[in-house]
PDB file of C-alpha atoms and ligand atoms in Angstrom:
ATOM      1  CA  UNK A  77      86.299 105.316  69.280  1.00 46.00           C
ATOM      2  CA  UNK A  78      89.178 103.706  67.368  1.00 48.00           C
ATOM      3  CA  UNK A  79      88.522  99.823  66.732  1.00 56.00           C
ATOM      4  CA  UNK A  80      91.890  98.479  67.132  1.00 60.00           C
ATOM      5  CA  UNK A  81      91.860  95.085  65.863  1.00 91.00           C
ATOM      6  CA  UNK A  82      92.172  93.049  69.220  1.00 94.00           C
ATOM      7  CA  UNK A  83      94.651  90.375  68.580  1.00 95.00           C
ATOM      8  CA  UNK A  84      96.957  92.891  67.128  1.00 96.00           C
ATOM      9  CA  UNK A  85      96.861  95.415  69.655  1.00 97.00           C
ATOM     10  CA  UNK A  86      97.406  92.813  72.344  1.00 97.00           C
ATOM     11  CA  UNK A  87     100.545  91.229  70.851  1.00 97.00           C
ATOM     12  CA  UNK A  88     102.041  94.813  69.846  1.00 97.00           C
ATOM     13  CA  UNK A  89     100.934  95.716  73.777  1.00 98.00           C
ATOM     14  CA  UNK A  90     103.047  92.747  74.913  1.00 98.00           C
ATOM     15  CA  UNK A  91     105.824  93.548  72.706  1.00 98.00           C
ATOM     16  CA  UNK A  92     105.940  97.087  73.650  1.00 98.00           C
ATOM     17  CA  UNK A  93     106.483  95.157  77.361  1.00 98.00           C
ATOM     18  CA  UNK A  94     109.045  93.316  76.328  1.00 98.00           C
ATOM     19  CA  UNK A  95     111.013  95.562  74.557  1.00 98.00           C
ATOM     20  CA  UNK A  96     110.655  97.825  77.839  1.00 98.00           C
ATOM     21  CA  UNK A  97     112.133  94.950  80.298  1.00 98.00           C
ATOM     22  CA  UNK A  98     114.590  94.544  77.793  1.00 98.00           C
ATOM     23  CA  UNK A  99     115.871  98.118  78.015  1.00 98.00           C
ATOM     24  CA  UNK A 100     115.532  97.568  81.703  1.00 98.00           C
ATOM     25  CA  UNK A 101     117.364  94.454  81.675  1.00 98.00           C
ATOM     26  CA  UNK A 102     114.663  92.566  83.537  1.00 98.00           C
ATOM     27  CA  UNK A 103     113.767  89.103  82.176  1.00 98.00           C
ATOM     28  CA  UNK A 104     109.934  89.024  80.422  1.00 98.00           C
ATOM     29  CA  UNK A 105     108.428  87.499  83.201  1.00 98.00           C
ATOM     30  CA  UNK A 106     109.206  90.612  85.400  1.00 98.00           C
ATOM     31  CA  UNK A 107     105.966  92.012  85.177  1.00 98.00           C
ATOM     32  CA  UNK A 108     102.522  91.397  83.997  1.00 98.00           C
ATOM     33  CA  UNK A 109     100.065  92.792  81.912  1.00 98.00           C
ATOM     34  CA  UNK A 110      96.755  94.104  83.201  1.00 98.00           C
ATOM     35  CA  UNK A 111      94.384  94.824  80.520  1.00 98.00           C
ATOM     36  CA  UNK A 112      92.428  98.012  82.062  1.00 98.00           C
ATOM     37  CA  UNK A 113      88.878  97.281  80.322  1.00 98.00           C
ATOM     38  CA  UNK A 114      86.648 100.019  82.103  1.00 97.00           C
ATOM     39  CA  UNK A 115      84.166 101.786  79.695  1.00 97.00           C
ATOM     40  CA  UNK A 116      84.613  98.846  77.622  1.00 97.00           C
ATOM     41  CA  UNK A 117      81.643  96.574  76.062  1.00 97.00           C
ATOM     42  CA  UNK A 118      81.919  92.625  77.449  1.00 98.00           C
ATOM     43  CA  UNK A 119      82.496  91.846  74.076  1.00 97.00           C
ATOM     44  CA  UNK A 120      86.159  93.513  73.553  1.00 97.00           C
ATOM     45  CA  UNK A 121      87.034  91.435  77.045  1.00 98.00           C
ATOM     46  CA  UNK A 122      85.869  88.469  75.107  1.00 98.00           C
ATOM     47  CA  UNK A 123      88.043  89.323  72.450  1.00 97.00           C
ATOM     48  CA  UNK A 124      90.916  89.762  74.594  1.00 98.00           C
ATOM     49  CA  UNK A 125      90.467  86.672  76.250  1.00 98.00           C
ATOM     50  CA  UNK A 126      90.239  84.798  73.199  1.00 97.00           C
ATOM     51  CA  UNK A 127      93.484  86.275  72.674  1.00 97.00           C
ATOM     52  CA  UNK A 128      95.419  85.217  75.652  1.00 98.00           C
ATOM     53  CA  UNK A 129      94.276  87.730  78.252  1.00 98.00           C
ATOM     54  CA  UNK A 130      93.277  86.950  81.452  1.00 98.00           C
ATOM     55  CA  UNK A 131      94.049  89.521  83.826  1.00 98.00           C
ATOM     56  CA  UNK A 132      91.716  92.373  83.612  1.00 98.00           C
ATOM     57  CA  UNK A 133      91.101  95.930  85.422  1.00 98.00           C
ATOM     58  CA  UNK A 134      87.864  97.174  86.144  1.00 98.00           C
ATOM     59  CA  UNK A 135      86.898 100.738  87.867  1.00 98.00           C
ATOM     60  CA  UNK A 136      83.259 100.786  88.207  1.00 98.00           C
ATOM     61  CA  UNK A 137      81.887  98.390  90.461  1.00 98.00           C
ATOM     62  CA  UNK A 138      78.231  97.857  88.577  1.00 98.00           C
ATOM     63  CA  UNK A 139      79.769  98.040  85.176  1.00 98.00           C
ATOM     64  CA  UNK A 140      82.030  95.260  86.148  1.00 98.00           C
ATOM     65  CA  UNK A 141      79.461  93.395  87.866  1.00 98.00           C
ATOM     66  CA  UNK A 142      77.262  93.425  84.619  1.00 98.00           C
ATOM     67  CA  UNK A 143      80.208  92.171  82.253  1.00 98.00           C
ATOM     68  CA  UNK A 144      81.242  89.528  85.132  1.00 98.00           C
ATOM     69  CA  UNK A 145      77.817  88.555  84.469  1.00 98.00           C
ATOM     70  CA  UNK A 146      78.190  88.279  80.137  1.00 98.00           C
ATOM     71  CA  UNK A 147      81.613  86.682  81.059  1.00 98.00           C
ATOM     72  CA  UNK A 148      80.866  83.926  83.238  1.00 98.00           C
ATOM     73  CA  UNK A 149      81.634  81.312  81.164  1.00 98.00           C
ATOM     74  CA  UNK A 150      85.361  82.580  81.324  1.00 98.00           C
ATOM     75  CA  UNK A 151      85.991  81.114  84.813  1.00 93.00           C
ATOM     76  CA  UNK A 152      89.544  81.809  84.505  1.00 97.00           C
ATOM     77  CA  UNK A 153      89.724  85.366  84.312  1.00 98.00           C
ATOM     78  CA  UNK A 154      91.521  87.319  87.418  1.00 98.00           C
ATOM     79  CA  UNK A 155      89.377  90.211  88.524  1.00 98.00           C
ATOM     80  CA  UNK A 156      91.306  93.275  89.868  1.00 99.00           C
ATOM     81  CA  UNK A 157      89.517  96.198  90.908  1.00 98.00           C
ATOM     82  CA  UNK A 158      91.668  99.563  90.064  1.00 98.00           C
ATOM     83  CA  UNK A 159      88.903 102.171  91.036  1.00 97.00           C
ATOM     84  CA  UNK A 160      87.795 104.538  93.686  1.00 96.00           C
ATOM     85  CA  UNK A 161      86.806 102.309  96.752  1.00 95.00           C
ATOM     86  CA  UNK A 162      84.039 103.768  99.244  1.00 93.00           C
ATOM     87  CA  UNK A 163      83.278 101.349 102.163  1.00 94.00           C
ATOM     88  CA  UNK A 164      79.272 100.738 101.188  1.00 95.00           C
ATOM     89  CA  UNK A 165      81.200  98.710  97.967  1.00 96.00           C
ATOM     90  CA  UNK A 166      83.455  96.401  99.704  1.00 98.00           C
ATOM     91  CA  UNK A 167      81.221  93.796  99.941  1.00 98.00           C
ATOM     92  CA  UNK A 168      80.566  92.766  96.184  1.00 98.00           C
ATOM     93  CA  UNK A 169      84.600  93.478  95.975  1.00 98.00           C
ATOM     94  CA  UNK A 170      85.539  91.199  98.613  1.00 98.00           C
ATOM     95  CA  UNK A 171      83.214  88.675  97.219  1.00 98.00           C
ATOM     96  CA  UNK A 172      83.674  88.990  93.062  1.00 98.00           C
ATOM     97  CA  UNK A 173      86.828  89.876  92.510  1.00 98.00           C
ATOM     98  CA  UNK A 174      90.658  88.529  92.975  1.00 98.00           C
ATOM     99  CA  UNK A 175      92.950  91.728  93.688  1.00 99.00           C
ATOM    100  CA  UNK A 176      92.218  95.263  94.800  1.00 98.00           C
ATOM    101  CA  UNK A 177      95.007  97.749  94.010  1.00 98.00           C
ATOM    102  CA  UNK A 178      93.016 100.846  95.412  1.00 98.00           C
ATOM    103  CA  UNK A 179      93.077 100.344  99.583  1.00 98.00           C
ATOM    104  CA  UNK A 180      94.322 103.112 101.180  1.00 97.00           C
ATOM    105  CA  UNK A 181      92.474 103.261 104.065  1.00 97.00           C
ATOM    106  CA  UNK A 182      92.395 100.661 107.449  1.00 98.00           C
ATOM    107  CA  UNK A 183      88.444 100.714 107.677  1.00 98.00           C
ATOM    108  CA  UNK A 184      88.413  99.440 103.652  1.00 98.00           C
ATOM    109  CA  UNK A 185      90.754  96.542 104.548  1.00 98.00           C
ATOM    110  CA  UNK A 186      89.058  95.277 107.724  1.00 98.00           C
ATOM    111  CA  UNK A 187      85.606  95.691 105.851  1.00 98.00           C
ATOM    112  CA  UNK A 188      87.029  93.589 102.749  1.00 98.00           C
ATOM    113  CA  UNK A 189      89.007  91.232 105.356  1.00 98.00           C
ATOM    114  CA  UNK A 190      85.539  90.565 107.249  1.00 98.00           C
ATOM    115  CA  UNK A 191      83.272  90.558 103.993  1.00 98.00           C
ATOM    116  CA  UNK A 192      85.765  87.757 102.092  1.00 98.00           C
ATOM    117  CA  UNK A 193      83.950  84.670 101.451  1.00 98.00           C
ATOM    118  CA  UNK A 194      85.060  81.689 103.941  1.00 96.00           C
ATOM    119  CA  UNK A 195      85.450  79.354 100.401  1.00 95.00           C
ATOM    120  CA  UNK A 196      87.864  81.884  98.569  1.00 97.00           C
ATOM    121  CA  UNK A 197      91.315  82.465  99.130  1.00 98.00           C
ATOM    122  CA  UNK A 198      92.093  85.757 100.887  1.00 98.00           C
ATOM    123  CA  UNK A 199      91.859  88.270  98.357  1.00 98.00           C
ATOM    124  CA  UNK A 200      94.720  90.278  97.581  1.00 98.00           C
ATOM    125  CA  UNK A 201      95.397  93.899  97.971  1.00 98.00           C
ATOM    126  CA  UNK A 202      97.859  96.679  97.022  1.00 98.00           C
ATOM    127  CA  UNK A 203      97.750  99.709  99.247  1.00 98.00           C
ATOM    128  CA  UNK A 204      97.452 103.179  96.694  1.00 98.00           C
ATOM    129  CA  UNK A 205      99.962 105.545  97.847  1.00 97.00           C
ATOM    130  CA  UNK A 206      99.594 109.151  96.899  1.00 96.00           C
ATOM    131  CA  UNK A 207     103.111 109.456  95.421  1.00 93.00           C
ATOM    132  CA  UNK A 208     104.287 112.954  94.616  1.00 74.00           C
ATOM    133  CA  UNK A 209     102.435 115.043  91.259  1.00 58.00           C
ATOM    134  CA  UNK A 210      99.775 112.682  92.311  1.00 64.00           C
ATOM    135  CA  UNK A 211      96.576 113.765  90.656  1.00 59.00           C
ATOM    136  CA  UNK A 212      94.021 111.417  92.356  1.00 59.00           C
ATOM    137  CA  UNK A 213      92.679 112.589  95.758  1.00 72.00           C
ATOM    138  CA  UNK A 214      92.993 108.817  96.503  1.00 84.00           C
ATOM    139  CA  UNK A 215      95.812 107.227  98.304  1.00 95.00           C
ATOM    140  CA  UNK A 216      97.501 107.192 101.654  1.00 96.00           C
ATOM    141  CA  UNK A 217     100.641 109.611 102.369  1.00 95.00           C
ATOM    142  CA  UNK A 218     103.857 107.671 102.030  1.00 96.00           C
ATOM    143  CA  UNK A 219     104.579 108.977 105.705  1.00 95.00           C
ATOM    144  CA  UNK A 220     101.328 107.013 107.081  1.00 96.00           C
ATOM    145  CA  UNK A 221     102.216 103.580 104.676  1.00 98.00           C
ATOM    146  CA  UNK A 222     104.177 102.107 107.063  1.00 98.00           C
ATOM    147  CA  UNK A 223     101.735 102.233 110.146  1.00 98.00           C
ATOM    148  CA  UNK A 224      98.622 101.118 107.268  1.00 98.00           C
ATOM    149  CA  UNK A 225     100.354  98.360 106.135  1.00 98.00           C
ATOM    150  CA  UNK A 226     101.191  96.631 109.308  1.00 98.00           C
ATOM    151  CA  UNK A 227      97.345  97.232 110.238  1.00 98.00           C
ATOM    152  CA  UNK A 228      96.522  95.016 106.818  1.00 98.00           C
ATOM    153  CA  UNK A 229      99.113  92.367 107.164  1.00 98.00           C
ATOM    154  CA  UNK A 230      97.569  91.270 110.154  1.00 98.00           C
ATOM    155  CA  UNK A 231      93.967  90.838 108.633  1.00 98.00           C
ATOM    156  CA  UNK A 232      93.723  86.897 107.658  1.00 98.00           C
ATOM    157  CA  UNK A 233      91.232  87.017 104.614  1.00 98.00           C
ATOM    158  CA  UNK A 234      93.591  89.504 102.791  1.00 98.00           C
ATOM    159  CA  UNK A 235      96.862  89.347 101.720  1.00 98.00           C
ATOM    160  CA  UNK A 236      99.232  92.406 100.972  1.00 98.00           C
ATOM    161  CA  UNK A 237     100.552  92.377  98.265  1.00 98.00           C
ATOM    162  CA  UNK A 238     102.433  95.855  97.440  1.00 98.00           C
ATOM    163  CA  UNK A 239     101.720  99.481  96.360  1.00 98.00           C
ATOM    164  CA  UNK A 240     100.127 101.164  93.835  1.00 98.00           C
ATOM    165  CA  UNK A 241     100.387 104.915  92.237  1.00 97.00           C
ATOM    166  CA  UNK A 242      98.488 106.945  89.575  1.00 95.00           C
ATOM    167  CA  UNK A 243     100.979 109.518  88.811  1.00 94.00           C
ATOM    168  CA  UNK A 244     100.170 113.016  86.421  1.00 91.00           C
ATOM    169  CA  UNK A 245     100.749 112.377  83.211  1.00 91.00           C
ATOM    170  CA  UNK A 246     104.376 113.973  82.790  1.00 93.00           C
ATOM    171  CA  UNK A 247     106.243 115.184  79.417  1.00 92.00           C
ATOM    172  CA  UNK A 248     109.356 113.600  80.157  1.00 96.00           C
ATOM    173  CA  UNK A 249     110.832 110.710  80.927  1.00 96.00           C
ATOM    174  CA  UNK A 250     112.929 111.645  84.083  1.00 96.00           C
ATOM    175  CA  UNK A 251     109.524 113.520  85.285  1.00 96.00           C
ATOM    176  CA  UNK A 252     107.858 109.957  84.843  1.00 96.00           C
ATOM    177  CA  UNK A 253     110.033 108.228  86.472  1.00 97.00           C
ATOM    178  CA  UNK A 254     110.286 110.472  89.460  1.00 96.00           C
ATOM    179  CA  UNK A 255     107.386 108.932  91.098  1.00 96.00           C
ATOM    180  CA  UNK A 256     107.820 105.674  89.958  1.00 98.00           C
ATOM    181  CA  UNK A 257     110.980 105.635  91.878  1.00 98.00           C
ATOM    182  CA  UNK A 258     109.427 106.958  95.374  1.00 97.00           C
ATOM    183  CA  UNK A 259     106.684 104.334  94.649  1.00 98.00           C
ATOM    184  CA  UNK A 260     109.275 101.950  94.456  1.00 98.00           C
ATOM    185  CA  UNK A 261     111.110 102.789  97.878  1.00 98.00           C
ATOM    186  CA  UNK A 262     107.723 102.733  99.506  1.00 98.00           C
ATOM    187  CA  UNK A 263     107.930  99.379  98.692  1.00 98.00           C
ATOM    188  CA  UNK A 264     110.911  98.493 100.142  1.00 98.00           C
ATOM    189  CA  UNK A 265     110.090 100.223 103.211  1.00 98.00           C
ATOM    190  CA  UNK A 266     107.369  98.116 103.527  1.00 98.00           C
ATOM    191  CA  UNK A 267     109.233  95.098 102.782  1.00 98.00           C
ATOM    192  CA  UNK A 268     112.466  95.841 105.313  1.00 98.00           C
ATOM    193  CA  UNK A 269     109.244  96.863 107.954  1.00 98.00           C
ATOM    194  CA  UNK A 270     107.551  93.594 107.342  1.00 98.00           C
ATOM    195  CA  UNK A 271     109.945  90.764 106.184  1.00 98.00           C
ATOM    196  CA  UNK A 272     107.208  88.103 106.243  1.00 97.00           C
ATOM    197  CA  UNK A 273     104.448  89.787 103.882  1.00 97.00           C
ATOM    198  CA  UNK A 274     104.547  88.472 100.991  1.00 98.00           C
ATOM    199  CA  UNK A 275     105.106  91.593  99.144  1.00 98.00           C
ATOM    200  CA  UNK A 276     105.986  90.774  95.621  1.00 98.00           C
ATOM    201  CA  UNK A 277     103.788  94.109  93.546  1.00 98.00           C
ATOM    202  CA  UNK A 278     104.404  97.274  92.407  1.00 98.00           C
ATOM    203  CA  UNK A 279     101.398  98.347  90.382  1.00 98.00           C
ATOM    204  CA  UNK A 280     102.228 100.971  88.440  1.00 98.00           C
ATOM    205  CA  UNK A 281     102.750 102.601  84.618  1.00 98.00           C
ATOM    206  CA  UNK A 282      99.993 103.032  82.028  1.00 98.00           C
ATOM    207  CA  UNK A 283      99.600 103.277  78.392  1.00 97.00           C
ATOM    208  CA  UNK A 284     101.306 106.655  78.719  1.00 96.00           C
ATOM    209  CA  UNK A 285     104.316 105.721  80.803  1.00 97.00           C
ATOM    210  CA  UNK A 286     105.050 102.235  80.359  1.00 98.00           C
ATOM    211  CA  UNK A 287     108.651 102.568  79.895  1.00 98.00           C
ATOM    212  CA  UNK A 288     109.323 104.995  82.771  1.00 98.00           C
ATOM    213  CA  UNK A 289     107.129 102.407  84.913  1.00 98.00           C
ATOM    214  CA  UNK A 290     109.739  99.030  84.078  1.00 98.00           C
ATOM    215  CA  UNK A 291     112.363 100.909  84.041  1.00 98.00           C
ATOM    216  CA  UNK A 292     111.575 101.445  87.763  1.00 98.00           C
ATOM    217  CA  UNK A 293     110.746  97.704  88.958  1.00 98.00           C
ATOM    218  CA  UNK A 294     106.962  97.847  87.866  1.00 99.00           C
ATOM    219  CA  UNK A 295     105.759  94.257  88.223  1.00 99.00           C
ATOM    220  CA  UNK A 296     102.098  95.117  87.031  1.00 98.00           C
ATOM    221  CA  UNK A 297     101.316  97.261  84.274  1.00 98.00           C
ATOM    222  CA  UNK A 298      97.909  98.971  83.442  1.00 98.00           C
ATOM    223  CA  UNK A 299      97.226  99.490  80.131  1.00 98.00           C
ATOM    224  CA  UNK A 300      93.981 100.493  78.266  1.00 98.00           C
ATOM    225  CA  UNK A 301      94.180 102.481  75.823  1.00 97.00           C
ATOM    226  CA  UNK A 302      97.148 100.810  74.363  1.00 97.00           C
ATOM    227  CA  UNK A 303      95.060  97.581  74.049  1.00 97.00           C
ATOM    228  CA  UNK A 304      91.384  99.070  73.457  1.00 96.00           C
ATOM    229  CA  UNK A 305      91.836 102.452  72.094  1.00 93.00           C
ATOM    230  CA  UNK A 306      91.005 105.483  72.813  1.00 88.00           C
ATOM    231  CA  UNK A 307      87.930 105.382  75.316  1.00 77.00           C
ATOM    232  CA  UNK A 308      85.176 107.621  74.155  1.00 72.00           C
ATOM    233  CA  UNK A 309      85.410 111.531  75.737  1.00 70.00           C
ATOM    234  CA  UNK A 310      83.221 111.871  78.796  1.00 57.00           C
TER     235      UNK A 310
HETATM  236  C1  PLP B 283      92.242 103.811  83.459  1.00 51.27           C
HETATM  237  C2  PLP B 283      93.084 103.346  84.144  1.00 51.27           C
HETATM  238  C3  PLP B 283      94.377 102.897  83.593  1.00 51.27           C
HETATM  239  C4  PLP B 283      94.422 102.589  82.351  1.00 51.27           C
HETATM  240  O1  PLP B 283      95.095 104.072  81.792  1.00 51.27           O
HETATM  241  P1  PLP B 283      95.476 104.086  79.822  1.00 51.27           P
HETATM  242  O2  PLP B 283      96.097 105.585  79.961  1.00 51.27           O
HETATM  243  O3  PLP B 283      94.323 104.155  78.946  1.00 51.27           O
HETATM  244  O4  PLP B 283      96.460 102.849  79.629  1.00 51.27           O
HETATM  245  C5  PLP B 283      95.386 102.593  84.509  1.00 51.27           C
HETATM  246  N1  PLP B 283      95.420 102.393  85.804  1.00 51.27           N
HETATM  247  C6  PLP B 283      93.808 103.109  86.542  1.00 51.27           C
HETATM  248  C7  PLP B 283      93.690 103.135  88.142  1.00 51.27           C
HETATM  249  C8  PLP B 283      93.037 103.288  85.824  1.00 51.27           C
HETATM  250  O5  PLP B 283      91.898 104.300  86.227  1.00 51.27           O
END
């Protein structure tokens, strides 16, 4: 595994995001950088934290819980759950995360709502959409999105913030932009259907396609490799 020096890698990721925002004619505060730290040891997250990073994205619950325990002294970390979410994992996510990007069915949203502890702010939720060219089996179809959003928006202990997608890697800029444009129009459709919901989030763009996502309006880009180096295979 390439052990990139964390502060330098993080700084160049921020530069890359700013350059993409410049190119898109958007202000530098229009999108934030989520550090995707799945498979990285807690010590690497601590280095990123020391370099100023606060938002971390994790995909595997037990691994994330171990790191949260190891980093319990860093109490202003904002934890985002971005992995597939089964019903039997919702309680720990509701109790220990600030955001979930991967809600794709009502049953999971209802459980998160019921299990969110009373003392905590509502859980921020994005609906994962299966846009065209999607690799993953997860994600609500664009056709079913508005109906799901209407139901999720009624839940008191979750805040419906927007949509997320994980398009398959594509070689050309045009092919990268197409699913991101589709996701943007999904968000616009939700904003029309639910004018009072706090829908401000387009979670899209990873290390390989950040520029295309920012061009199409991403507000949260999820960078793993670009910050922490290559993940070990397997
Ligand atoms: C791993 C992962 C990322 C980060 O991917 P990189 O290519 O390493 O930047 C982003 N989003 C999700 C949902 C992921 O699982």
